[in-house]
Amino acid sequence: MNNNALTAMTGGITRIHNTPITEIEGSPAPQKRPALAAPTPSVTVSLSEDVLGENSKAQQITEKFEHTVRELYSPEATSAVNDKNQQTENKTQTLLEMAPLSLPTKADVIAFEQLFSDELAKAGVDVSIPIKLNITSEGEVKVSNDHPDKEKIEALFKDNSDLQQGFVKTETYGTLQKLYQLHQQWQQKIEGGASEESANNWLINTTKSTLASSQVSFQNGKISQSFNGGNAYS
């Protein structure tokens, strides 16, 4: 478990704790993200004490962000979904179920970028044409654009578990970055006079659309990730 994985994203998130999952007060929780299987219980992250005040803005944002991360990525939050997948797919593990739960860093993105570049070169794939990737509901990595080597690229992910997990970490890294930005906007809405219920509903709906629109792109040896409403990184 990488205890410092989100530090580079948010400037202060440093620790992981085990904690029960709770609901957002006054609002239904966002739709759960397919979980990365893990032997540990639920996951939460928090800011180090030196940046926290009793009612500080950072604390409010982080508590909300912690909740969202637990809802989307903790094993308990998706155990029912995983059980259903195993029953309906004859217990065939999907990509997301096989990958270990971790909080990725930029280093994971760079490692995947290099590994993917090497594998594409071995397969003779044209990397001058953009390769756009996403994960299906079955947990498979698919090429979403019209690339002449689409079948070759998808076969690489089926046959290489390191490549599979590298993609999962890369996509998760960008998604968490984007979600933290959304939580900052949530705080701004409350400070601007919006009710907490209204801000919560906005956050839930925006989180859903963000997760649905996530797309990782690769071109000329470089990875980028985009969502409706902007990039997470490039």
CSV table of C-alpha atoms in Angstrom, one decimal:
chain,number,residue,atom,x,y,z
A,1,MET,CA,0.0,0.0,0.0
A,2,ASN,CA,1.4,3.4,-1.0
A,3,ASN,CA,0.8,5.7,2.0
A,4,ASN,CA,2.1,8.8,0.2
A,5,ALA,CA,0.6,8.2,-3.2
A,6,LEU,CA,-1.7,11.2,-3.3
A,7,THR,CA,0.8,13.8,-1.9
A,8,ALA,CA,1.9,15.0,-5.3
A,9,MET,CA,-1.7,15.4,-6.4
A,10,THR,CA,-3.1,17.4,-3.6
A,11,GLY,CA,-0.1,18.9,-1.8
A,12,GLY,CA,-0.9,17.4,1.6
A,13,ILE,CA,-2.7,14.0,1.5
A,14,THR,CA,-0.3,11.7,3.3
A,15,ARG,CA,-1.9,8.9,5.2
A,16,ILE,CA,-4.1,5.9,4.7
A,17,HIS,CA,-6.4,4.6,7.5
A,18,ASN,CA,-9.0,1.9,7.8
A,19,THR,CA,-12.4,3.4,8.5
A,20,PRO,CA,-16.1,2.6,8.0
A,21,ILE,CA,-17.8,3.9,4.9
A,22,THR,CA,-20.5,6.5,5.6
A,23,GLU,CA,-23.1,8.2,3.3
A,24,ILE,CA,-23.0,11.8,2.2
A,25,GLU,CA,-25.5,13.5,4.5
A,26,GLY,CA,-28.7,14.5,2.7
A,27,SER,CA,-27.6,13.0,-0.6
A,28,PRO,CA,-27.2,9.5,-2.2
A,29,ALA,CA,-23.7,8.4,-2.7
A,30,PRO,CA,-22.2,8.6,-6.3
A,31,GLN,CA,-22.3,5.5,-8.4
A,32,LYS,CA,-19.6,3.2,-7.4
A,33,ARG,CA,-16.4,2.9,-9.5
A,34,PRO,CA,-15.4,-0.7,-10.4
A,35,ALA,CA,-13.0,-1.5,-7.6
A,36,LEU,CA,-9.4,-2.7,-7.6
A,37,ALA,CA,-9.4,-5.9,-5.6
A,38,ALA,CA,-7.4,-5.8,-2.4
A,39,PRO,CA,-6.9,-7.8,0.8
A,40,THR,CA,-7.3,-4.7,3.0
A,41,PRO,CA,-10.6,-3.3,4.3
A,42,SER,CA,-11.8,0.2,3.2
A,43,VAL,CA,-9.5,3.1,2.3
A,44,THR,CA,-9.4,6.7,3.3
A,45,VAL,CA,-6.8,9.4,3.0
A,46,SER,CA,-6.3,12.6,5.0
A,47,LEU,CA,-4.2,15.7,5.2
A,48,SER,CA,-1.3,15.9,7.6
A,49,GLU,CA,-2.0,17.7,10.8
A,50,ASP,CA,0.1,20.8,10.0
A,51,VAL,CA,-2.4,21.9,7.3
A,52,LEU,CA,-5.6,21.1,9.2
A,53,GLY,CA,-7.6,23.5,11.3
A,54,GLU,CA,-10.8,22.5,13.2
A,55,ASN,CA,-13.0,24.1,10.5
A,56,SER,CA,-10.4,24.7,7.8
A,57,LYS,CA,-11.2,24.8,4.1
A,58,ALA,CA,-8.6,22.1,3.5
A,59,GLN,CA,-10.2,19.9,6.1
A,60,GLN,CA,-13.7,20.2,4.6
A,61,ILE,CA,-12.4,19.5,1.1
A,62,THR,CA,-10.3,16.5,2.2
A,63,GLU,CA,-13.1,14.9,4.3
A,64,LYS,CA,-15.4,15.1,1.3
A,65,PHE,CA,-12.7,13.8,-1.0
A,66,GLU,CA,-11.9,10.9,1.5
A,67,HIS,CA,-15.6,9.9,1.3
A,68,THR,CA,-15.7,9.9,-2.4
A,69,VAL,CA,-12.5,7.9,-2.7
A,70,ARG,CA,-13.8,5.3,-0.3
A,71,GLU,CA,-17.1,5.1,-2.1
A,72,LEU,CA,-15.4,4.6,-5.5
A,73,TYR,CA,-12.4,2.4,-4.7
A,74,SER,CA,-12.8,0.5,-1.4
A,75,PRO,CA,-13.4,-3.2,-1.6
A,76,GLU,CA,-16.5,-3.1,0.6
A,77,ALA,CA,-18.1,-0.5,-1.5
A,78,THR,CA,-18.0,-2.8,-4.5
A,79,SER,CA,-18.1,-6.3,-3.1
A,80,ALA,CA,-21.7,-6.8,-4.3
A,81,VAL,CA,-20.8,-5.7,-7.8
A,82,ASN,CA,-17.8,-8.0,-7.8
A,83,ASP,CA,-19.9,-11.0,-6.5
A,84,LYS,CA,-22.4,-10.4,-9.3
A,85,ASN,CA,-19.7,-10.2,-11.9
A,86,GLN,CA,-18.2,-13.5,-10.7
A,87,GLN,CA,-21.6,-15.2,-10.9
A,88,THR,CA,-22.6,-13.9,-14.3
A,89,GLU,CA,-19.1,-14.3,-15.9
A,90,ASN,CA,-18.4,-17.8,-14.5
A,91,LYS,CA,-16.0,-16.3,-12.0
A,92,THR,CA,-13.8,-14.9,-14.7
A,93,GLN,CA,-11.7,-12.2,-13.2
A,94,THR,CA,-11.9,-8.8,-14.9
A,95,LEU,CA,-9.0,-6.4,-15.2
A,96,LEU,CA,-10.1,-4.2,-12.4
A,97,GLU,CA,-10.8,-7.1,-10.1
A,98,MET,CA,-7.3,-8.5,-10.6
A,99,ALA,CA,-5.4,-5.3,-10.1
A,100,PRO,CA,-4.2,-4.5,-6.5
A,101,LEU,CA,-5.7,-1.5,-4.8
A,102,SER,CA,-3.2,1.3,-4.6
A,103,LEU,CA,-3.0,5.0,-4.7
A,104,PRO,CA,-0.9,5.7,-7.8
A,105,THR,CA,1.7,8.4,-8.3
A,106,LYS,CA,3.1,10.2,-11.3
A,107,ALA,CA,5.9,7.7,-11.3
A,108,ASP,CA,3.4,4.9,-12.1
A,109,VAL,CA,2.2,7.0,-15.1
A,110,ILE,CA,5.8,7.4,-16.3
A,111,ALA,CA,6.5,3.6,-15.8
A,112,PHE,CA,3.3,2.7,-17.8
A,113,GLU,CA,4.3,5.2,-20.5
A,114,GLN,CA,7.6,3.5,-21.0
A,115,LEU,CA,6.3,0.0,-20.8
A,116,PHE,CA,3.5,0.7,-23.3
A,117,SER,CA,6.0,2.4,-25.7
A,118,ASP,CA,8.2,-0.7,-25.5
A,119,GLU,CA,5.3,-3.1,-26.1
A,120,LEU,CA,4.0,-1.1,-29.0
A,121,ALA,CA,7.4,-1.0,-30.6
A,122,LYS,CA,7.8,-4.8,-30.3
A,123,ALA,CA,4.3,-5.2,-31.9
A,124,GLY,CA,5.1,-2.8,-34.7
A,125,VAL,CA,2.2,-0.5,-33.9
A,126,ASP,CA,2.2,3.0,-35.5
A,127,VAL,CA,2.5,5.4,-32.6
A,128,SER,CA,2.3,8.5,-34.7
A,129,ILE,CA,-1.5,8.0,-34.8
A,130,PRO,CA,-3.2,8.8,-31.4
A,131,ILE,CA,-4.3,5.7,-29.4
A,132,LYS,CA,-7.3,6.4,-27.2
A,133,LEU,CA,-8.0,3.9,-24.4
A,134,ASN,CA,-10.8,3.3,-21.9
A,135,ILE,CA,-12.0,0.5,-19.7
A,136,THR,CA,-15.3,-1.2,-20.5
A,137,SER,CA,-17.8,-2.3,-17.8
A,138,GLU,CA,-16.3,-5.8,-18.1
A,139,GLY,CA,-12.9,-4.4,-17.1
A,140,GLU,CA,-11.3,-4.8,-20.5
A,141,VAL,CA,-9.0,-2.1,-22.0
A,142,LYS,CA,-10.3,-1.1,-25.4
A,143,VAL,CA,-9.2,1.3,-28.2
A,144,SER,CA,-12.0,3.8,-28.6
A,145,ASN,CA,-10.8,5.5,-31.8
A,146,ASP,CA,-10.3,4.3,-35.3
A,147,HIS,CA,-6.7,3.0,-35.2
A,148,PRO,CA,-5.3,0.7,-37.9
A,149,ASP,CA,-3.6,-1.5,-35.2
A,150,LYS,CA,-6.6,-1.6,-32.9
A,151,GLU,CA,-6.7,-5.4,-32.6
A,152,LYS,CA,-3.0,-5.6,-31.9
A,153,ILE,CA,-3.2,-3.0,-29.2
A,154,GLU,CA,-6.1,-4.6,-27.4
A,155,ALA,CA,-4.3,-8.0,-27.6
A,156,LEU,CA,-1.3,-6.5,-25.8
A,157,PHE,CA,-3.5,-5.7,-22.7
A,158,LYS,CA,-5.1,-9.2,-22.7
A,159,ASP,CA,-1.7,-10.9,-22.7
A,160,ASN,CA,0.3,-8.7,-20.3
A,161,SER,CA,-0.8,-8.3,-16.7
A,162,ASP,CA,1.9,-5.6,-16.1
A,163,LEU,CA,0.5,-3.6,-18.9
A,164,GLN,CA,-3.0,-4.1,-17.6
A,165,GLN,CA,-2.2,-2.9,-14.1
A,166,GLY,CA,-0.1,-0.1,-15.4
A,167,PHE,CA,-3.1,1.2,-17.3
A,168,VAL,CA,-5.3,0.9,-14.3
A,169,LYS,CA,-2.9,2.9,-12.1
A,170,THR,CA,-2.5,5.5,-14.8
A,171,GLU,CA,-6.2,6.0,-15.3
A,172,THR,CA,-6.8,6.0,-11.5
A,173,TYR,CA,-4.1,8.6,-11.0
A,174,GLY,CA,-5.7,11.0,-13.4
A,175,THR,CA,-9.2,10.3,-12.1
A,176,LEU,CA,-8.2,11.1,-8.5
A,177,GLN,CA,-6.5,14.3,-9.6
A,178,LYS,CA,-9.7,15.4,-11.4
A,179,LEU,CA,-11.9,14.4,-8.5
A,180,TYR,CA,-9.9,16.5,-6.1
A,181,GLN,CA,-10.4,19.5,-8.5
A,182,LEU,CA,-14.1,18.9,-8.4
A,183,HIS,CA,-14.1,18.8,-4.6
A,184,GLN,CA,-12.3,22.2,-4.6
A,185,GLN,CA,-15.1,23.5,-6.8
A,186,TRP,CA,-17.7,22.0,-4.4
A,187,GLN,CA,-16.1,24.0,-1.6
A,188,GLN,CA,-16.2,27.2,-3.7
A,189,LYS,CA,-19.9,26.7,-4.4
A,190,ILE,CA,-20.7,26.5,-0.7
A,191,GLU,CA,-18.6,29.6,0.0
A,192,GLY,CA,-20.4,31.3,-2.8
A,193,GLY,CA,-23.8,30.8,-1.1
A,194,ALA,CA,-25.0,27.5,-2.5
A,195,SER,CA,-26.7,25.2,0.0
A,196,GLU,CA,-24.8,22.0,1.0
A,197,GLU,CA,-27.6,19.9,-0.5
A,198,SER,CA,-27.3,21.7,-3.8
A,199,ALA,CA,-23.5,21.5,-3.8
A,200,ASN,CA,-23.6,17.8,-2.9
A,201,ASN,CA,-26.0,17.1,-5.8
A,202,TRP,CA,-23.7,18.9,-8.2
A,203,LEU,CA,-20.7,16.9,-7.0
A,204,ILE,CA,-22.5,13.6,-7.4
A,205,ASN,CA,-23.7,14.4,-10.9
A,206,THR,CA,-20.4,15.8,-12.0
A,207,THR,CA,-18.5,12.9,-10.5
A,208,LYS,CA,-20.7,10.5,-12.5
A,209,SER,CA,-20.1,12.3,-15.8
A,210,THR,CA,-16.4,12.6,-15.1
A,211,LEU,CA,-15.9,8.9,-14.5
A,212,ALA,CA,-18.0,8.1,-17.6
A,213,SER,CA,-15.9,10.4,-19.8
A,214,SER,CA,-12.4,9.4,-18.7
A,215,GLN,CA,-10.1,8.6,-21.6
A,216,VAL,CA,-6.4,7.9,-21.7
A,217,SER,CA,-4.6,8.8,-24.9
A,218,PHE,CA,-1.1,7.9,-26.1
A,219,GLN,CA,0.8,9.5,-29.0
A,220,ASN,CA,4.5,9.8,-29.8
A,221,GLY,CA,5.5,8.2,-26.5
A,222,LYS,CA,3.4,10.4,-24.3
A,223,ILE,CA,0.3,9.7,-22.1
A,224,SER,CA,-2.5,12.2,-21.5
A,225,GLN,CA,-5.9,11.8,-19.9
A,226,SER,CA,-9.0,13.8,-20.6
A,227,PHE,CA,-12.5,14.2,-19.3
A,228,ASN,CA,-15.6,16.2,-20.2
A,229,GLY,CA,-14.5,19.6,-18.9
A,230,GLY,CA,-10.7,19.4,-19.3
A,231,ASN,CA,-7.6,17.3,-18.9
A,232,ALA,CA,-6.3,15.8,-15.7
A,233,TYR,CA,-2.7,15.9,-17.1
A,234,SER,CA,-0.8,15.7,-20.3
